[in-house]
Short mmCIF file of C-alpha atoms and ligand atoms in Angstrom, two decimals:
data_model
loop_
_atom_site.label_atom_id
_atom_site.label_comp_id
_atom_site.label_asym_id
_atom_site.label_seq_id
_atom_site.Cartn_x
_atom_site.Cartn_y
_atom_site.Cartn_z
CA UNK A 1398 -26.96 -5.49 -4.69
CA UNK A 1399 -23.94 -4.61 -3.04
CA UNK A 1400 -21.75 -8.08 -2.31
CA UNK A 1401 -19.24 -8.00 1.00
CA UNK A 1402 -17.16 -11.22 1.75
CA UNK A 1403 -16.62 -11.69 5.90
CA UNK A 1404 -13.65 -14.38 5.18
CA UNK A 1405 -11.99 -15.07 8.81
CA UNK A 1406 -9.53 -17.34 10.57
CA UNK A 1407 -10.45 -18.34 14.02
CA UNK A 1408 -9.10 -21.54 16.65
CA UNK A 1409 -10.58 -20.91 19.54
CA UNK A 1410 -13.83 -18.63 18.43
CA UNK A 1411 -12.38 -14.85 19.34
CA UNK A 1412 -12.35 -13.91 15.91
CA UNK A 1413 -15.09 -15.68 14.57
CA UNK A 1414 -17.43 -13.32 16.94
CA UNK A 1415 -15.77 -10.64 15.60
CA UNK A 1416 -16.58 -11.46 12.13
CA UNK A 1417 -20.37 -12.16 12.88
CA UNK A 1418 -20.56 -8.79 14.41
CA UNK A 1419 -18.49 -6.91 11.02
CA UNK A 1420 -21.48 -9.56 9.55
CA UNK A 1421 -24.17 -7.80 11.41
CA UNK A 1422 -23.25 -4.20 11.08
CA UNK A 1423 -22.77 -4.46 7.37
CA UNK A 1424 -26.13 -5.65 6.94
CA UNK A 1425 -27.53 -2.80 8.62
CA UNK A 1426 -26.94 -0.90 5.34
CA UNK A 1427 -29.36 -1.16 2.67
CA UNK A 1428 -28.96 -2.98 -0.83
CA UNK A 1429 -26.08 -4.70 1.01
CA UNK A 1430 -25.62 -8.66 0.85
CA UNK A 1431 -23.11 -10.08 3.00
CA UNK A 1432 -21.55 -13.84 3.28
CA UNK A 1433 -19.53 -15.12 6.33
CA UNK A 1434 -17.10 -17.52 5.63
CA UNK A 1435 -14.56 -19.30 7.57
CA UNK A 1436 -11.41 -19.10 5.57
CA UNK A 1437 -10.90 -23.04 5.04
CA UNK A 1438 -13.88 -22.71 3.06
CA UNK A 1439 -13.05 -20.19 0.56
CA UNK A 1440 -11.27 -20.17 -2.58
CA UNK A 1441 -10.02 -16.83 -4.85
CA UNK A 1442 -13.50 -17.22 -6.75
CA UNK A 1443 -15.40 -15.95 -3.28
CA UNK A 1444 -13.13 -13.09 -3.60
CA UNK A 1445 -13.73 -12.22 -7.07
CA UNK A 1446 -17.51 -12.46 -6.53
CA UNK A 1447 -17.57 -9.74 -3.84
CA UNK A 1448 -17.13 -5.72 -3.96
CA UNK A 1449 -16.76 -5.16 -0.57
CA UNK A 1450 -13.65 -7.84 1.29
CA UNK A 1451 -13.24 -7.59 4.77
CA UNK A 1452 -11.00 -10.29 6.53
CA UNK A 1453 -9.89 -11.63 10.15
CA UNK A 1454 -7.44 -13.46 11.72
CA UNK A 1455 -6.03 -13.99 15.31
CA UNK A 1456 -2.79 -11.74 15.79
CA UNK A 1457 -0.11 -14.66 15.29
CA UNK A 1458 3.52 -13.66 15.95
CA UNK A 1459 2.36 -10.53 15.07
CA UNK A 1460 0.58 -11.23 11.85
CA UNK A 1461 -2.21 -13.10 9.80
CA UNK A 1462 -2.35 -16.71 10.20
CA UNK A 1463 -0.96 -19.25 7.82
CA UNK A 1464 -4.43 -19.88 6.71
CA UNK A 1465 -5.00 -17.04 5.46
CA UNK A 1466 -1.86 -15.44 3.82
CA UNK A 1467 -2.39 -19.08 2.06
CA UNK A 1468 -5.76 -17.81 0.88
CA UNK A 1469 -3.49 -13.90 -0.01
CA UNK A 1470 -1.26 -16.45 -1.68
CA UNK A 1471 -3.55 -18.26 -3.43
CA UNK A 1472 -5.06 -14.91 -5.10
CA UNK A 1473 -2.09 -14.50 -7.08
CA UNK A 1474 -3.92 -16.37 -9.68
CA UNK A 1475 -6.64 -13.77 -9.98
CA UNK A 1476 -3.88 -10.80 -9.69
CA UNK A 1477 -5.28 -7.45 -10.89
CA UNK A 1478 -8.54 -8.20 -11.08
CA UNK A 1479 -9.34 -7.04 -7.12
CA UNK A 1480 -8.35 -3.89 -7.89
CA UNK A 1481 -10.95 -1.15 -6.94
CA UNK A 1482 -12.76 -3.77 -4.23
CA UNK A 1483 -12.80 -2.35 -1.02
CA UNK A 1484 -10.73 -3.95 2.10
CA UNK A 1485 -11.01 -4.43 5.89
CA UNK A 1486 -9.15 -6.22 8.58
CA UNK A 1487 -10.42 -7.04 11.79
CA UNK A 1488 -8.15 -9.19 14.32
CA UNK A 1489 -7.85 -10.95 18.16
CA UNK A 1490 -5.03 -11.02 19.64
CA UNK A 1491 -3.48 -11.98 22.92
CA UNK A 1492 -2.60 -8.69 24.56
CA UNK A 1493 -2.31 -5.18 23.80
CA UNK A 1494 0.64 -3.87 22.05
CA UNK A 1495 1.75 -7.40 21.49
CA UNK A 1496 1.08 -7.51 17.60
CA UNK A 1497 -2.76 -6.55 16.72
CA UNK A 1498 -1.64 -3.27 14.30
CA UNK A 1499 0.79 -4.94 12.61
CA UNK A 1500 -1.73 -8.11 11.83
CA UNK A 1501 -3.90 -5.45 10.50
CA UNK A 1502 -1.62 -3.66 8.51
CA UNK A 1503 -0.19 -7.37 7.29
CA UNK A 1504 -3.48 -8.08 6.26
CA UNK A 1505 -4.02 -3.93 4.46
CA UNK A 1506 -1.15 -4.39 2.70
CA UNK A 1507 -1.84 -7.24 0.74
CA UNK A 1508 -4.98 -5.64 -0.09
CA UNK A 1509 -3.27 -2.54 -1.24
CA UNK A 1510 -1.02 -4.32 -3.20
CA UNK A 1511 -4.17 -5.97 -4.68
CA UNK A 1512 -5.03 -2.51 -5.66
CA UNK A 1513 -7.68 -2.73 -3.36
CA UNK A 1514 -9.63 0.73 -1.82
CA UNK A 1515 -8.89 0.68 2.02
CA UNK A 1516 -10.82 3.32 4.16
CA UNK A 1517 -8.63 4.22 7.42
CA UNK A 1518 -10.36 5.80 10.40
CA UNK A 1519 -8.74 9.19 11.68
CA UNK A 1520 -10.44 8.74 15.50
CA UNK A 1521 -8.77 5.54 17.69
CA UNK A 1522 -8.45 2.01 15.59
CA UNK A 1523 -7.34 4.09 12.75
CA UNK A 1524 -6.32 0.34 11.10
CA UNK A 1525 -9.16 -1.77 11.57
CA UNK A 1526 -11.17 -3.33 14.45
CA UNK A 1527 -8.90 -4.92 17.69
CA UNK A 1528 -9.97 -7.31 20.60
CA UNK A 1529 -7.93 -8.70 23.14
CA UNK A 1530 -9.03 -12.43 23.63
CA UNK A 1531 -12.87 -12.47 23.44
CA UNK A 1532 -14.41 -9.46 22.06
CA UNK A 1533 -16.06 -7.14 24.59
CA UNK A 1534 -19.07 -5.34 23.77
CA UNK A 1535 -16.94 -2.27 23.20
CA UNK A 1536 -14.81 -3.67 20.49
CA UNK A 1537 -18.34 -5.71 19.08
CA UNK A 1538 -19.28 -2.35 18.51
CA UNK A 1539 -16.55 -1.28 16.48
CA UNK A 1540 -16.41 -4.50 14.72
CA UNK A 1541 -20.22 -3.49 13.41
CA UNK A 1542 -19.34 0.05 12.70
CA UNK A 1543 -16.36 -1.22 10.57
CA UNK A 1544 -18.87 -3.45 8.10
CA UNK A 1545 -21.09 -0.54 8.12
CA UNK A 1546 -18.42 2.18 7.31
CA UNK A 1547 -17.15 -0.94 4.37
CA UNK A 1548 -20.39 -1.40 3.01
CA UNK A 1549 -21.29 1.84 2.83
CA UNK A 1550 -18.19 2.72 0.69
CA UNK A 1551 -18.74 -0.14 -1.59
CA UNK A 1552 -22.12 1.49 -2.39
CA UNK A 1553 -20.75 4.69 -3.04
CA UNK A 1554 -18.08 3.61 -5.24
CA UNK A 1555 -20.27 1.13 -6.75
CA UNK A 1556 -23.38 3.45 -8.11
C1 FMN B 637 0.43 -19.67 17.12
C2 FMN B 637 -0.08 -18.52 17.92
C3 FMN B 637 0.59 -17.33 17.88
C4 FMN B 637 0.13 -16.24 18.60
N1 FMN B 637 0.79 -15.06 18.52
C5 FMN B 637 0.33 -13.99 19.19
C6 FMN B 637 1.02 -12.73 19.12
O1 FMN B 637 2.03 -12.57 18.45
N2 FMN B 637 0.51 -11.70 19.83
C7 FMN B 637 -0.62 -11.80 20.58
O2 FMN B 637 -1.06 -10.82 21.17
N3 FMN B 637 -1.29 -12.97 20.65
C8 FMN B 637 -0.85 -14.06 19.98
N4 FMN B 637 -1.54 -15.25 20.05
C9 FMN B 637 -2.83 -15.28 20.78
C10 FMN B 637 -4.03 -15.17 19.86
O3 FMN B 637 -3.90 -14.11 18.94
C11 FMN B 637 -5.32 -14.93 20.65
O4 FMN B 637 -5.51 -15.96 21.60
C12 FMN B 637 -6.57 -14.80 19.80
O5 FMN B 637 -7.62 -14.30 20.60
C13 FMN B 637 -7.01 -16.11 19.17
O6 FMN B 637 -8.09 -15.87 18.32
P1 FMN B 637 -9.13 -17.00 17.90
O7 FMN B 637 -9.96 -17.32 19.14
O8 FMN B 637 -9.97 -16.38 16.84
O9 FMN B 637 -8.37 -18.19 17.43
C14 FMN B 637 -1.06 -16.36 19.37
C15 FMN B 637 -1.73 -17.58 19.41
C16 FMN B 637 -1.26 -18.65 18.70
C17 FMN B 637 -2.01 -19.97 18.76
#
């Protein structure tokens, strides 16, 4: 089986939809076994255990939240051996143009520098999945096409 860790960051529930929906649309693919966590609950362990890493946050000035560039942070200790996983970011934010690409690409870039495998998209939300506030049914949509698109690249790169 195929393992892909939904780890998120959500106050006030925006981006915990969005991460049941990545949830949901991962699942669709076959041989795939997915765990949603909320990031106060995971440790560097959860990351190791999982091929497949797809994470959200709320857009805060402009980037992840503290809670989880503390989890990033706290991955130093496992350095190296993400490398090959594949990434995702998914993020809410208040408004548009007001900080949701560069939350994504905070959140990319870590993952890169984890040597991590991130799959970009060349048609609209090239980054990663976007709402504004609460997640329309729209952006649920491409919050489920993002797990799917992650978890079928893990199984590629995984058989
Ligand atoms: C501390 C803080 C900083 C924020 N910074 C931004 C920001 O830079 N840009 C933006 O568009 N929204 C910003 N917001 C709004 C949130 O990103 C937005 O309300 C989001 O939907 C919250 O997601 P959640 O419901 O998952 O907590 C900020 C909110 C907080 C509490």
């Amino acid at each position: 089986m195929a393992k892909i860790l939904v780890v998120y960051d959500s106050k006030t529930g925006n981006t915990e939809r969005m991460a049941f929906a990545v949830a949901e649309g991962a699942r669709q693919v076959e041989g795939v076994e997915v765990v949603v966590k909320k990031v106060d609950k995971t440790g560097v362990e959860d990351l190791l255990a999982a091929d497949g890493i797809i994470m959200g946050s709320p857009t805060y000035y402009g980037q992840m939240s503290a809670k989880l560039k503390a989890l990033i942070d706290e991955s130093v200790k496992i350095h190296g051996k993400l490398e090959g996983k594949v990434g995702a970011a998914f993020t809410s934010s208040g408004g548009t143009a007001t900080g949701a690409e560069t939350t994504l690409l905070s959140i990319l870039n870590a993952m890169l520098i984890h040597g991590m495998i991130v799959q970009g998209r060349a048609n609209d939300k090239h980054y990663g999945a976007a709402a504004v506030e609460k997640p329309g049914k729209e952006e649920l949509e491409y919050c489920r096409e993002l797990g799917r698109r992650t978890a079928i690249l893990v199984k590629k790169l995984k058989s």
